[in-house]
PDB file of C-alpha atoms and ligand atoms in Angstrom:
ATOM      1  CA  UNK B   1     -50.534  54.232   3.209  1.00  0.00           C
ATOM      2  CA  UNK B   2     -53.734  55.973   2.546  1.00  0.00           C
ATOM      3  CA  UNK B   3     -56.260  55.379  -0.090  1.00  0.00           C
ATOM      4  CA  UNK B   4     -54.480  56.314  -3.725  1.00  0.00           C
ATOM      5  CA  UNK B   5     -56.640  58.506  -6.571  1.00  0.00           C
ATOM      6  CA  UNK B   6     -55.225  57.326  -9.808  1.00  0.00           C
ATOM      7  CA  UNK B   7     -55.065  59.786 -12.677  1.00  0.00           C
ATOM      8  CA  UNK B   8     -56.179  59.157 -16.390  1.00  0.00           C
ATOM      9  CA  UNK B   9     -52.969  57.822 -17.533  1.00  0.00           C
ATOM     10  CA  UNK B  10     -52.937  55.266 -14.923  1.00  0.00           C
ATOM     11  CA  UNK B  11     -56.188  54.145 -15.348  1.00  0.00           C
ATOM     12  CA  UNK B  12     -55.679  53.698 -18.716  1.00  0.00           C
ATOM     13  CA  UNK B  13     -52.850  51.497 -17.529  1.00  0.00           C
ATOM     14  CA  UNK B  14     -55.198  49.599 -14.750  1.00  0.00           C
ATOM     15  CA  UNK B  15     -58.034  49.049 -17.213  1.00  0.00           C
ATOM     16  CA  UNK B  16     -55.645  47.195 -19.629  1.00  0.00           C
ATOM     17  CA  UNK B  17     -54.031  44.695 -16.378  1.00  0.00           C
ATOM     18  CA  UNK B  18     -58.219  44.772 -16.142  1.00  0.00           C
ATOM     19  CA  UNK B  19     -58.712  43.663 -19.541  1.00  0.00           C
ATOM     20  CA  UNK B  20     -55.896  40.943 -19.256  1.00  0.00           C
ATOM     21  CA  UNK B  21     -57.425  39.192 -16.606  1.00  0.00           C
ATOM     22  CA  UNK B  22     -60.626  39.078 -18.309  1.00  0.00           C
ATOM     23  CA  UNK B  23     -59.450  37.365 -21.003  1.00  0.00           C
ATOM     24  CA  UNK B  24     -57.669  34.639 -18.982  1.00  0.00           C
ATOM     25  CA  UNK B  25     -60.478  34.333 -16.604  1.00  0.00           C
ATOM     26  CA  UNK B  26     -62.928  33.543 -19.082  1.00  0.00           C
ATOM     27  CA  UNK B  27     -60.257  30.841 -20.682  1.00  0.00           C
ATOM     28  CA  UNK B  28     -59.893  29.628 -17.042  1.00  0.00           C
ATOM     29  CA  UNK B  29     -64.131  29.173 -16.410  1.00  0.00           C
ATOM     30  CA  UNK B  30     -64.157  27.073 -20.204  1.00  0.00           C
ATOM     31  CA  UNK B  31     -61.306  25.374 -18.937  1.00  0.00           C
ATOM     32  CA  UNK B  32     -63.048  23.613 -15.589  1.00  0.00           C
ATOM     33  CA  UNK B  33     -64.621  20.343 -16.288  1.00  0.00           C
ATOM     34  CA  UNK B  34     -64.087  16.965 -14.000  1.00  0.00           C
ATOM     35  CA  UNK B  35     -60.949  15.566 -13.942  1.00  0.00           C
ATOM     36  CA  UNK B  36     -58.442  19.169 -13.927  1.00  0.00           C
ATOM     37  CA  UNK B  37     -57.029  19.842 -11.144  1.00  0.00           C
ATOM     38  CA  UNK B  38     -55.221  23.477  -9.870  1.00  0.00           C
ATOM     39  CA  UNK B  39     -51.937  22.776 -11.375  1.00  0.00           C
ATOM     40  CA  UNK B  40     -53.231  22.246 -14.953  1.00  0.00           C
ATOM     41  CA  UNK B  41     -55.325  25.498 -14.408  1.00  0.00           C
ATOM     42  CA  UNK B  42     -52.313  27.293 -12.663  1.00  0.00           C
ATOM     43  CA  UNK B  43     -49.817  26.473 -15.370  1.00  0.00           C
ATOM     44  CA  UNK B  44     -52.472  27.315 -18.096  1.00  0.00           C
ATOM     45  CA  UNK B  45     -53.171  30.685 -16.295  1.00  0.00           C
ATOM     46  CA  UNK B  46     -49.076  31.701 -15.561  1.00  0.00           C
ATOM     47  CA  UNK B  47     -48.809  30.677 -19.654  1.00  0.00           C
ATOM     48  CA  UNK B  48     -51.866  32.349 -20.847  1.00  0.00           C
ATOM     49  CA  UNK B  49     -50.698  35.485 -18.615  1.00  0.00           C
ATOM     50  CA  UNK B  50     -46.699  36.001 -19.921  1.00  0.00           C
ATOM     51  CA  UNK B  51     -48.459  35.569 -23.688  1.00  0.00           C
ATOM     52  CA  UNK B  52     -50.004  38.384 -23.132  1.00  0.00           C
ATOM     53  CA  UNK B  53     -47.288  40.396 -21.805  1.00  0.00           C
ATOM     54  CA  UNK B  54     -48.457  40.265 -18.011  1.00  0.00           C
ATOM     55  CA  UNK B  55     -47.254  39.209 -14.686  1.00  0.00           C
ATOM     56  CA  UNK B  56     -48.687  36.804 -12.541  1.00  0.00           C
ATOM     57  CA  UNK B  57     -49.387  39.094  -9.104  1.00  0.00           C
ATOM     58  CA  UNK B  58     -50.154  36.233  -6.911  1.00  0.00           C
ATOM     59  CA  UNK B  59     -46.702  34.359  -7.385  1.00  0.00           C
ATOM     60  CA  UNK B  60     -44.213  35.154  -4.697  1.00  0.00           C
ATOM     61  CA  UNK B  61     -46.480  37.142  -2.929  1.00  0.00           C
ATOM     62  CA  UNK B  62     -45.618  36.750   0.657  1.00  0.00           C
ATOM     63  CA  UNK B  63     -47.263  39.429   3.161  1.00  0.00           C
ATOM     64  CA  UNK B  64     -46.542  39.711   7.446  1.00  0.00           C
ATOM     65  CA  UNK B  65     -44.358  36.318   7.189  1.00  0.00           C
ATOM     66  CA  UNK B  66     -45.950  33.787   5.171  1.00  0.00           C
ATOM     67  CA  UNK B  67     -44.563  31.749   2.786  1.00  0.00           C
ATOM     68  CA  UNK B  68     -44.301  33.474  -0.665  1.00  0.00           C
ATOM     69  CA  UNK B  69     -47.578  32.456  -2.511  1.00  0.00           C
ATOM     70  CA  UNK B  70     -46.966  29.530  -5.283  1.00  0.00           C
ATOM     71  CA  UNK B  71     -49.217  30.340  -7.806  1.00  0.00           C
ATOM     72  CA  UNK B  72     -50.505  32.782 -10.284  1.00  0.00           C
ATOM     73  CA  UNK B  73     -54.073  31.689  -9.371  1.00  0.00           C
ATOM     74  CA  UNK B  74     -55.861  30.692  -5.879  1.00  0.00           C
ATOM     75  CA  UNK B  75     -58.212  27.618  -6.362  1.00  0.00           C
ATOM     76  CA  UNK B  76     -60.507  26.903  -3.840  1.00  0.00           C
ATOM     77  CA  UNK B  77     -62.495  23.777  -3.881  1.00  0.00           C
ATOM     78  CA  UNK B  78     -66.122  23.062  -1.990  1.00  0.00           C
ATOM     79  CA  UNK B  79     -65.554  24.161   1.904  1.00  0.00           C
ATOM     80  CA  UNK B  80     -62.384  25.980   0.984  1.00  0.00           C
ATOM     81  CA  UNK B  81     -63.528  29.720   0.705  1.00  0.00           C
ATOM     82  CA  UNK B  82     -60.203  31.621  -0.824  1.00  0.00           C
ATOM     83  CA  UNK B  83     -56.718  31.432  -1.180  1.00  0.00           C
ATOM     84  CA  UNK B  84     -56.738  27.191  -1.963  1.00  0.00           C
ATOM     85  CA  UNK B  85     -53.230  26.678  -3.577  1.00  0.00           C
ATOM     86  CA  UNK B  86     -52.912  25.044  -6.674  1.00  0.00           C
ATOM     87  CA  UNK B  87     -52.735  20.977  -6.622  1.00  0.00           C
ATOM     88  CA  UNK B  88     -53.253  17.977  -7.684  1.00  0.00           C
ATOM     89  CA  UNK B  89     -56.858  17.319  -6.505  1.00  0.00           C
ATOM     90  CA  UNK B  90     -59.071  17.081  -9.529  1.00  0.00           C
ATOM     91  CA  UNK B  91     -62.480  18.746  -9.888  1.00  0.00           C
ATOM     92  CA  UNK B  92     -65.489  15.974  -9.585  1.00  0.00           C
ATOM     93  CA  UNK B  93     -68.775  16.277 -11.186  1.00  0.00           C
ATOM     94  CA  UNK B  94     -70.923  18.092  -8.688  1.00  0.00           C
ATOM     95  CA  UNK B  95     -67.711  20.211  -6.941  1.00  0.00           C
ATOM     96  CA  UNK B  96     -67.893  24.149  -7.273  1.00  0.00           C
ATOM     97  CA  UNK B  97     -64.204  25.653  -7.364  1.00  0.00           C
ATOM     98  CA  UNK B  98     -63.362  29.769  -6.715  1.00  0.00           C
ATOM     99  CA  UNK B  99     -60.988  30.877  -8.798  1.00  0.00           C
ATOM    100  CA  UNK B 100     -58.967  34.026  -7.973  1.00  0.00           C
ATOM    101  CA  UNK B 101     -56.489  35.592 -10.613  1.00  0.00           C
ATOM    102  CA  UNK B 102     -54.222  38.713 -10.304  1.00  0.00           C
ATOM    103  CA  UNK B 103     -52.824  40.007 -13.311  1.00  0.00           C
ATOM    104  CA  UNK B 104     -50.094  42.714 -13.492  1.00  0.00           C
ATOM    105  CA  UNK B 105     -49.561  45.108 -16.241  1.00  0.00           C
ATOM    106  CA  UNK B 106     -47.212  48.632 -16.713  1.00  0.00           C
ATOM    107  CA  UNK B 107     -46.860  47.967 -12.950  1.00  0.00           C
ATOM    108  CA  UNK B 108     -50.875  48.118 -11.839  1.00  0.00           C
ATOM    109  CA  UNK B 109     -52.700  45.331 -10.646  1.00  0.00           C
ATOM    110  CA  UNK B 110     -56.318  43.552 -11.205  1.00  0.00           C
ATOM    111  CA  UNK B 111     -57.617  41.185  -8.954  1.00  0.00           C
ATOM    112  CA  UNK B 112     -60.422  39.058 -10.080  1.00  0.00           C
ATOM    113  CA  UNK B 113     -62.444  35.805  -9.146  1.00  0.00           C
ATOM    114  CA  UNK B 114     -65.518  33.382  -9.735  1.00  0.00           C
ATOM    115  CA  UNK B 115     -67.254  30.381  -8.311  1.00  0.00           C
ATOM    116  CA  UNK B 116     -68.402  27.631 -10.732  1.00  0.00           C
ATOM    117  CA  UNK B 117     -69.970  24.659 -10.741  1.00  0.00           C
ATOM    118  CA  UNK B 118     -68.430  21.596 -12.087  1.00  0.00           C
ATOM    119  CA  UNK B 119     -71.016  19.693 -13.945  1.00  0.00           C
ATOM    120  CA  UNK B 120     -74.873  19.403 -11.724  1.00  0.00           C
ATOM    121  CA  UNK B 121     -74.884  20.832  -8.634  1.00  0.00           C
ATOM    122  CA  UNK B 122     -78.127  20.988  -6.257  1.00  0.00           C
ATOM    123  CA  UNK B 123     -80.476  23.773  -6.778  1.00  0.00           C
ATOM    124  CA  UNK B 124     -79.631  25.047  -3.369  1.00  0.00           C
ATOM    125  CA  UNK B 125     -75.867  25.382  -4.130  1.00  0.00           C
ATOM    126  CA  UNK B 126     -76.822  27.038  -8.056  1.00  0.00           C
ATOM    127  CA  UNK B 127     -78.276  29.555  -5.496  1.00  0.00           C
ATOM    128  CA  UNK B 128     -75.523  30.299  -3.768  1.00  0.00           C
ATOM    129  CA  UNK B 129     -73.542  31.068  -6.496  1.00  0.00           C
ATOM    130  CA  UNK B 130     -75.712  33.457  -8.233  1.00  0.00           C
ATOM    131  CA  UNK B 131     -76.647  35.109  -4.705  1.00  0.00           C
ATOM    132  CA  UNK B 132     -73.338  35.887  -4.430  1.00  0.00           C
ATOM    133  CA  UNK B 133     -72.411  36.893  -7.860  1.00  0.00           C
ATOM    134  CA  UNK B 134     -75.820  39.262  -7.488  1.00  0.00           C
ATOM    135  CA  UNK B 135     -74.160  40.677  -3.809  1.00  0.00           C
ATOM    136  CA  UNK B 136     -70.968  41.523  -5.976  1.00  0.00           C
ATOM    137  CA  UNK B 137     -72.818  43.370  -8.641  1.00  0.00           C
ATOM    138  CA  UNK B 138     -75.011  44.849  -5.902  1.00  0.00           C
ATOM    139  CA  UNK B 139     -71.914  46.374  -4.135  1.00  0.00           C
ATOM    140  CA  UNK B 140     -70.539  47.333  -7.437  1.00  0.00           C
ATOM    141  CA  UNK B 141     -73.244  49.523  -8.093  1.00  0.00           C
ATOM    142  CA  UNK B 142     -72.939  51.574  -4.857  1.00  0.00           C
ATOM    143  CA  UNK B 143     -68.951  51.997  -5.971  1.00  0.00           C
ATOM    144  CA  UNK B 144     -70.040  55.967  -7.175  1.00  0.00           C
ATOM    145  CA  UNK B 145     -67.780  58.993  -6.659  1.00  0.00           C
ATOM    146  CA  UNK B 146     -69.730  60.825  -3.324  1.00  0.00           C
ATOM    147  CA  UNK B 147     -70.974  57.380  -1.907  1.00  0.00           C
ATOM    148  CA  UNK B 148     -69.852  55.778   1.294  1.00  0.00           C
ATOM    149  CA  UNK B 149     -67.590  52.608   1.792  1.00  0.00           C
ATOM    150  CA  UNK B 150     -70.627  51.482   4.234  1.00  0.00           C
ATOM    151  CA  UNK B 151     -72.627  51.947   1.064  1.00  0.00           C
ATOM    152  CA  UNK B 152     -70.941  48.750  -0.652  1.00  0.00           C
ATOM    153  CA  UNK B 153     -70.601  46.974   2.495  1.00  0.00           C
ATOM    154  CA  UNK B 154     -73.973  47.116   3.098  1.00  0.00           C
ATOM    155  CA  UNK B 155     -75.605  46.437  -0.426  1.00  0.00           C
ATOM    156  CA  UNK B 156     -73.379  43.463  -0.593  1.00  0.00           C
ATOM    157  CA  UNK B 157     -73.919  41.970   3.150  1.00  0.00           C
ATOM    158  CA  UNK B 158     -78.198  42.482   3.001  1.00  0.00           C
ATOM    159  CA  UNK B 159     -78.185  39.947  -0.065  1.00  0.00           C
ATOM    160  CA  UNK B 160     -76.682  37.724   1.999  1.00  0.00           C
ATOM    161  CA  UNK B 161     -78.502  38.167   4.804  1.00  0.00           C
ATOM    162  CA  UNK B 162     -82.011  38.455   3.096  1.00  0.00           C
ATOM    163  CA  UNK B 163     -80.771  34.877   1.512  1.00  0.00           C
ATOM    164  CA  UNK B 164     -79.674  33.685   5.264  1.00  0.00           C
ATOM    165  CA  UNK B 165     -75.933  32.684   4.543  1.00  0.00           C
ATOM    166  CA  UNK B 166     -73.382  33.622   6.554  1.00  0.00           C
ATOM    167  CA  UNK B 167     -71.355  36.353   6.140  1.00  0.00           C
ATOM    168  CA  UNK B 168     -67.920  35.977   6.516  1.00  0.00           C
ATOM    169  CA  UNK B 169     -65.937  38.481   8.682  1.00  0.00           C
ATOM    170  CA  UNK B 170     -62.589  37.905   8.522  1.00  0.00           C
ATOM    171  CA  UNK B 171     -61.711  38.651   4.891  1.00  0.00           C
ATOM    172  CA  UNK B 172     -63.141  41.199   2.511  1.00  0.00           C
ATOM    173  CA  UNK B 173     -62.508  43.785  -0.200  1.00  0.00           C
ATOM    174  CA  UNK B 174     -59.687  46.473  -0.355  1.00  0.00           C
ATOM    175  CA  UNK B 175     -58.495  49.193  -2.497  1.00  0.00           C
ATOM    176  CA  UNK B 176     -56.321  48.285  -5.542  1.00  0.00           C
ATOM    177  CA  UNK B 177     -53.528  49.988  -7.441  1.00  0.00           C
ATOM    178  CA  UNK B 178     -49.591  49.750  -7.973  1.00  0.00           C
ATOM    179  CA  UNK B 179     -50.029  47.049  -4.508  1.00  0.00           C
ATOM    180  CA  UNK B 180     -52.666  44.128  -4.984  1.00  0.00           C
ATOM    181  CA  UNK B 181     -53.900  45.019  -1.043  1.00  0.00           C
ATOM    182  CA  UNK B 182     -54.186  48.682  -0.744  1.00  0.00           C
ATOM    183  CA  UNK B 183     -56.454  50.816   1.913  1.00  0.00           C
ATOM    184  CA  UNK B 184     -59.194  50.838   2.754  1.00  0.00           C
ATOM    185  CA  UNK B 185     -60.118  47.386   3.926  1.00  0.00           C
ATOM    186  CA  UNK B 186     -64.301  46.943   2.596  1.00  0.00           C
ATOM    187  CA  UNK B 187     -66.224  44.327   4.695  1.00  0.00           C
ATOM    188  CA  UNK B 188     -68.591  42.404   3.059  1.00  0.00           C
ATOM    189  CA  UNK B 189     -71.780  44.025   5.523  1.00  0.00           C
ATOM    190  CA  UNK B 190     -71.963  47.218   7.031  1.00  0.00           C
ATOM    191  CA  UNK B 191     -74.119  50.440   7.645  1.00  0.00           C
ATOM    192  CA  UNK B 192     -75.031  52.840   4.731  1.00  0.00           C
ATOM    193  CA  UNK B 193     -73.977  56.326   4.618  1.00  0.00           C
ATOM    194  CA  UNK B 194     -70.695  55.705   7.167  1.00  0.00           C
ATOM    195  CA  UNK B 195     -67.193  55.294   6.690  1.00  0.00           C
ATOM    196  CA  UNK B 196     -64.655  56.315   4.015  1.00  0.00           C
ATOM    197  CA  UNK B 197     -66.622  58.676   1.122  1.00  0.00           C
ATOM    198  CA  UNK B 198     -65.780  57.328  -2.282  1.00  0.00           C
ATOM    199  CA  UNK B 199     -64.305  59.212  -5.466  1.00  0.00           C
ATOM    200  CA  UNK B 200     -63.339  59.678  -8.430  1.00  0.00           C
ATOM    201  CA  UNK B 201     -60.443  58.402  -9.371  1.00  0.00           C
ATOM    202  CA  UNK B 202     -60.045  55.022  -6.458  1.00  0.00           C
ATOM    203  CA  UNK B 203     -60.137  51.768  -7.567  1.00  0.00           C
ATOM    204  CA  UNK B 204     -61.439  48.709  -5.092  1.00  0.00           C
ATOM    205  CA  UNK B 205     -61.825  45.447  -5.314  1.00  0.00           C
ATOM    206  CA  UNK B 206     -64.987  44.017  -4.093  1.00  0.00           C
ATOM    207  CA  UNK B 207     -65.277  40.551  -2.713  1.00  0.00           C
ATOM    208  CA  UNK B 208     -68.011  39.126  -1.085  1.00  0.00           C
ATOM    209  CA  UNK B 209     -67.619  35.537   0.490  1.00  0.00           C
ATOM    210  CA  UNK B 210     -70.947  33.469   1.453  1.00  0.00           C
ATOM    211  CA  UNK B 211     -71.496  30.456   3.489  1.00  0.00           C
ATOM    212  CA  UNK B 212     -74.528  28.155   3.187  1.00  0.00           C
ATOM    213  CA  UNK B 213     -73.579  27.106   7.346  1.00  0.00           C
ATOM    214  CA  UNK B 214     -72.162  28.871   9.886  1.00  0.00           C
ATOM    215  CA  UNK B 215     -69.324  32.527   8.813  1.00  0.00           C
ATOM    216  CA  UNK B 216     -66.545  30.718  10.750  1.00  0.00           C
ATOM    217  CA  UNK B 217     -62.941  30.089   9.077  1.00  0.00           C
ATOM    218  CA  UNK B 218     -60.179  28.373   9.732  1.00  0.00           C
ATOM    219  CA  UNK B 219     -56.799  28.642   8.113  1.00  0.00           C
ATOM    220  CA  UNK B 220     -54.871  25.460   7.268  1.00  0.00           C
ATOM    221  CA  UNK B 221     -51.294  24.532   8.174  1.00  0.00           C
ATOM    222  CA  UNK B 222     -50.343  25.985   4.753  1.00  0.00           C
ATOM    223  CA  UNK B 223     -50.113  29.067   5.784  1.00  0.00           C
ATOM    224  CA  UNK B 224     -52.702  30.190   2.896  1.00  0.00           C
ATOM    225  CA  UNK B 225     -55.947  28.464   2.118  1.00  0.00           C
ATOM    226  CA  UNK B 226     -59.037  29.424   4.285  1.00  0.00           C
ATOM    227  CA  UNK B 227     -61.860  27.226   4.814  1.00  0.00           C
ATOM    228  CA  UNK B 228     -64.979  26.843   6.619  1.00  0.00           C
ATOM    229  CA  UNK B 229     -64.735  25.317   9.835  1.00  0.00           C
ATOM    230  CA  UNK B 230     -67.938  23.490   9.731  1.00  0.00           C
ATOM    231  CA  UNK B 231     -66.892  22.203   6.288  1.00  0.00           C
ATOM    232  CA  UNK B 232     -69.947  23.612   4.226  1.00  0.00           C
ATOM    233  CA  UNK B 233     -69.955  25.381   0.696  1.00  0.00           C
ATOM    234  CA  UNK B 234     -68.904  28.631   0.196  1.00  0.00           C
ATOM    235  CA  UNK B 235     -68.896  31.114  -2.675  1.00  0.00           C
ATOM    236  CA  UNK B 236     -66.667  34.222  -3.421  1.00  0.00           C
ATOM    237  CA  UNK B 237     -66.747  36.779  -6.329  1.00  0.00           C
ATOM    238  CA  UNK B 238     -64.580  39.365  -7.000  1.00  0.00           C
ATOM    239  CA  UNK B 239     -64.437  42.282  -9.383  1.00  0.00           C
ATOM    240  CA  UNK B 240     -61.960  45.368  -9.636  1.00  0.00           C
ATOM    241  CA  UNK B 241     -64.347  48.601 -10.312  1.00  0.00           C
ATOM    242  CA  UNK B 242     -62.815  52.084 -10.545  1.00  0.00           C
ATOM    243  CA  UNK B 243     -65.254  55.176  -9.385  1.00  0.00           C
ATOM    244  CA  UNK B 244     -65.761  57.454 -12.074  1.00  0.00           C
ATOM    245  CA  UNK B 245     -67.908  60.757 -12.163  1.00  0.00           C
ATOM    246  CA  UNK B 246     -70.691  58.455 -13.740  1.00  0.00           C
ATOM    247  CA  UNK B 247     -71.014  54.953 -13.679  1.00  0.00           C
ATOM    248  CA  UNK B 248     -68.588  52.415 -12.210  1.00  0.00           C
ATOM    249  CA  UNK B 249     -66.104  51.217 -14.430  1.00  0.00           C
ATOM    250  CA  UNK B 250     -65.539  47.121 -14.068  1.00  0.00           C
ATOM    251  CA  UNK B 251     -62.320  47.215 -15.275  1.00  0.00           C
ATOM    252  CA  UNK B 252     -61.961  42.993 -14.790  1.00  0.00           C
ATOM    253  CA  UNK B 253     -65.706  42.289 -16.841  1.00  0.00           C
ATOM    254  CA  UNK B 254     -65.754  39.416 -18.768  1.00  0.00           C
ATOM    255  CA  UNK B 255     -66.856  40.807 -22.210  1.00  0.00           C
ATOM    256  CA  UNK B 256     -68.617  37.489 -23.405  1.00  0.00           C
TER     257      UNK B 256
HETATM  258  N1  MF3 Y   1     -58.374  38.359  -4.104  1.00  0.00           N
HETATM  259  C1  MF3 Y   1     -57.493  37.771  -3.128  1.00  0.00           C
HETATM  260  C2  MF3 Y   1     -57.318  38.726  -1.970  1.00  0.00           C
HETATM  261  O1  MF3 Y   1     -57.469  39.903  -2.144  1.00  0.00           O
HETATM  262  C3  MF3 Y   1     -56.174  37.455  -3.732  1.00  0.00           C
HETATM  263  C4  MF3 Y   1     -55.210  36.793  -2.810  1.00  0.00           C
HETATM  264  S1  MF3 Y   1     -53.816  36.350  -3.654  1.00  0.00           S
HETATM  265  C5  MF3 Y   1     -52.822  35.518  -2.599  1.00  0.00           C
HETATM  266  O2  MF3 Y   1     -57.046  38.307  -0.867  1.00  0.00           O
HETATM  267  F1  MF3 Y   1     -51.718  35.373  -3.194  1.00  0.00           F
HETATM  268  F2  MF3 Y   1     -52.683  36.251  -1.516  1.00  0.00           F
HETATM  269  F3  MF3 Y   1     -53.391  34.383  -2.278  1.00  0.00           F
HETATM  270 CO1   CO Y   2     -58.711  40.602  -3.668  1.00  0.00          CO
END
């Protein structure tokens, strides 16, 4: 499959499964406090999604032989970096938690996430999350029709390098449409001006993934949640942005 230009009509379509998440996202970040765990927030998110006339994208989802995905959201506590499944371990004062949602509408997907804090966290860890909330929107910004993929890739890897995380290899962004993972695959550092040119018309989904220790991950005997192998914080955001022939459209913004 090669990367898919989506016309007005569907991105009319995409900015609404957009919109969607949005609104459940920002129900989901009110919704952390000590005590809830990732089955209250899952169940909340699969309700809060079929109310509004979506599908869950995550459930069932079951790529190269794993075990189809459980829930509608991935929740990712403290060393875990992505793709936690939902359980019974409550958030603690002092945790931070990713939250990844996918929400399907008229048949497109968006694919969204955050990292929050759960009550006081150390300065050091505050930083982290906003450094990597600022790589996102750094990226973001480089998502213009005429640009180069290495463009995003590297606006989002030098604010994690100038900040001296590490930057974590093995997973990254990817083009997003009718399929939740379409081409191209967007690493989260990279050279400007090489690689796939950008236009109008793609949508991606940029995620970059910071560790306050050492890039390494390890996958657990789940089958699905990734962590870091020297069991230090990590922080992941995640937007879906479509290139326009102006600005790029953040089609999963939370409109406070
Ligand atoms: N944003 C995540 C990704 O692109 C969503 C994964 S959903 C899962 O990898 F079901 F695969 F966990
Ligand atoms: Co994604």
């Amino acid at each position: 499959m090669s990367v898919t230009v989506k016309s007005a009509a569907e991105l009319a379509r995409m900015r609404e499964a957009g919109r969607l998440n949005a609104e459940v996202r920002a129900l989901l970040r009110a919704a952390i406090a000590p005590g809830v765990t990732g089955r209250d927030l899952d169940a909340f998110a699969k309700r809060e999604i079929a109310q509004r006339g979506g599908v869950a994208t995550f459930v069932g989802y079951a790529p190269g032989g794993k075990p189809p995905y459980p829930g509608a959201i991935c929740y990712s506590v403290n060393e875990e970096l992505v793709h936690g499944i939902p359980s019974g371990r409550a958030l603690r004062d002092g945790d931070i938690v990713s939250i990844d949602l996918g929400v399907t509408y008229a048949g497109f997907v968006s694919d969204a996430a955050f990292t929050a804090a759960v009550g006081a966290v150390p300065e050091a860890v505050a930083e982290l999350l906003r450094r990597t909330e600022q790589a996102l929107w750094a990226g973001i910004a480089q998502a213009r029709n005429g640009r180069y993929l290495g463009d995003v890739s590297h606006a989002i890897g030098a604010v994690g390098e100038q900040a001296g995380y590490g930057i974590v290899e093995g997973y990254g962004g990817h083009g997003v449409g009718r399929e939740m993972h379409e081409p191209p695959h967007i690493p989260n550092f990279g050279r400007p001006g090489v690689g796939y040119r950008l236009k109008t018309g793609m949508v991606l989904a940029l995620e970059p993934m910071f560790a306050l220790g050492a890039p390494d991950t390890e996958e657990l005997d789940d089958q699905w949640t990734v962590r870091m192998s020297d069991l230090g914080l990590c922080a992941h955001f995640e937007e879906t942005v479509a290139i326009t022939d102006g600005e790029p459209d953040v089609l999963t913004r939370i409109v406070a």
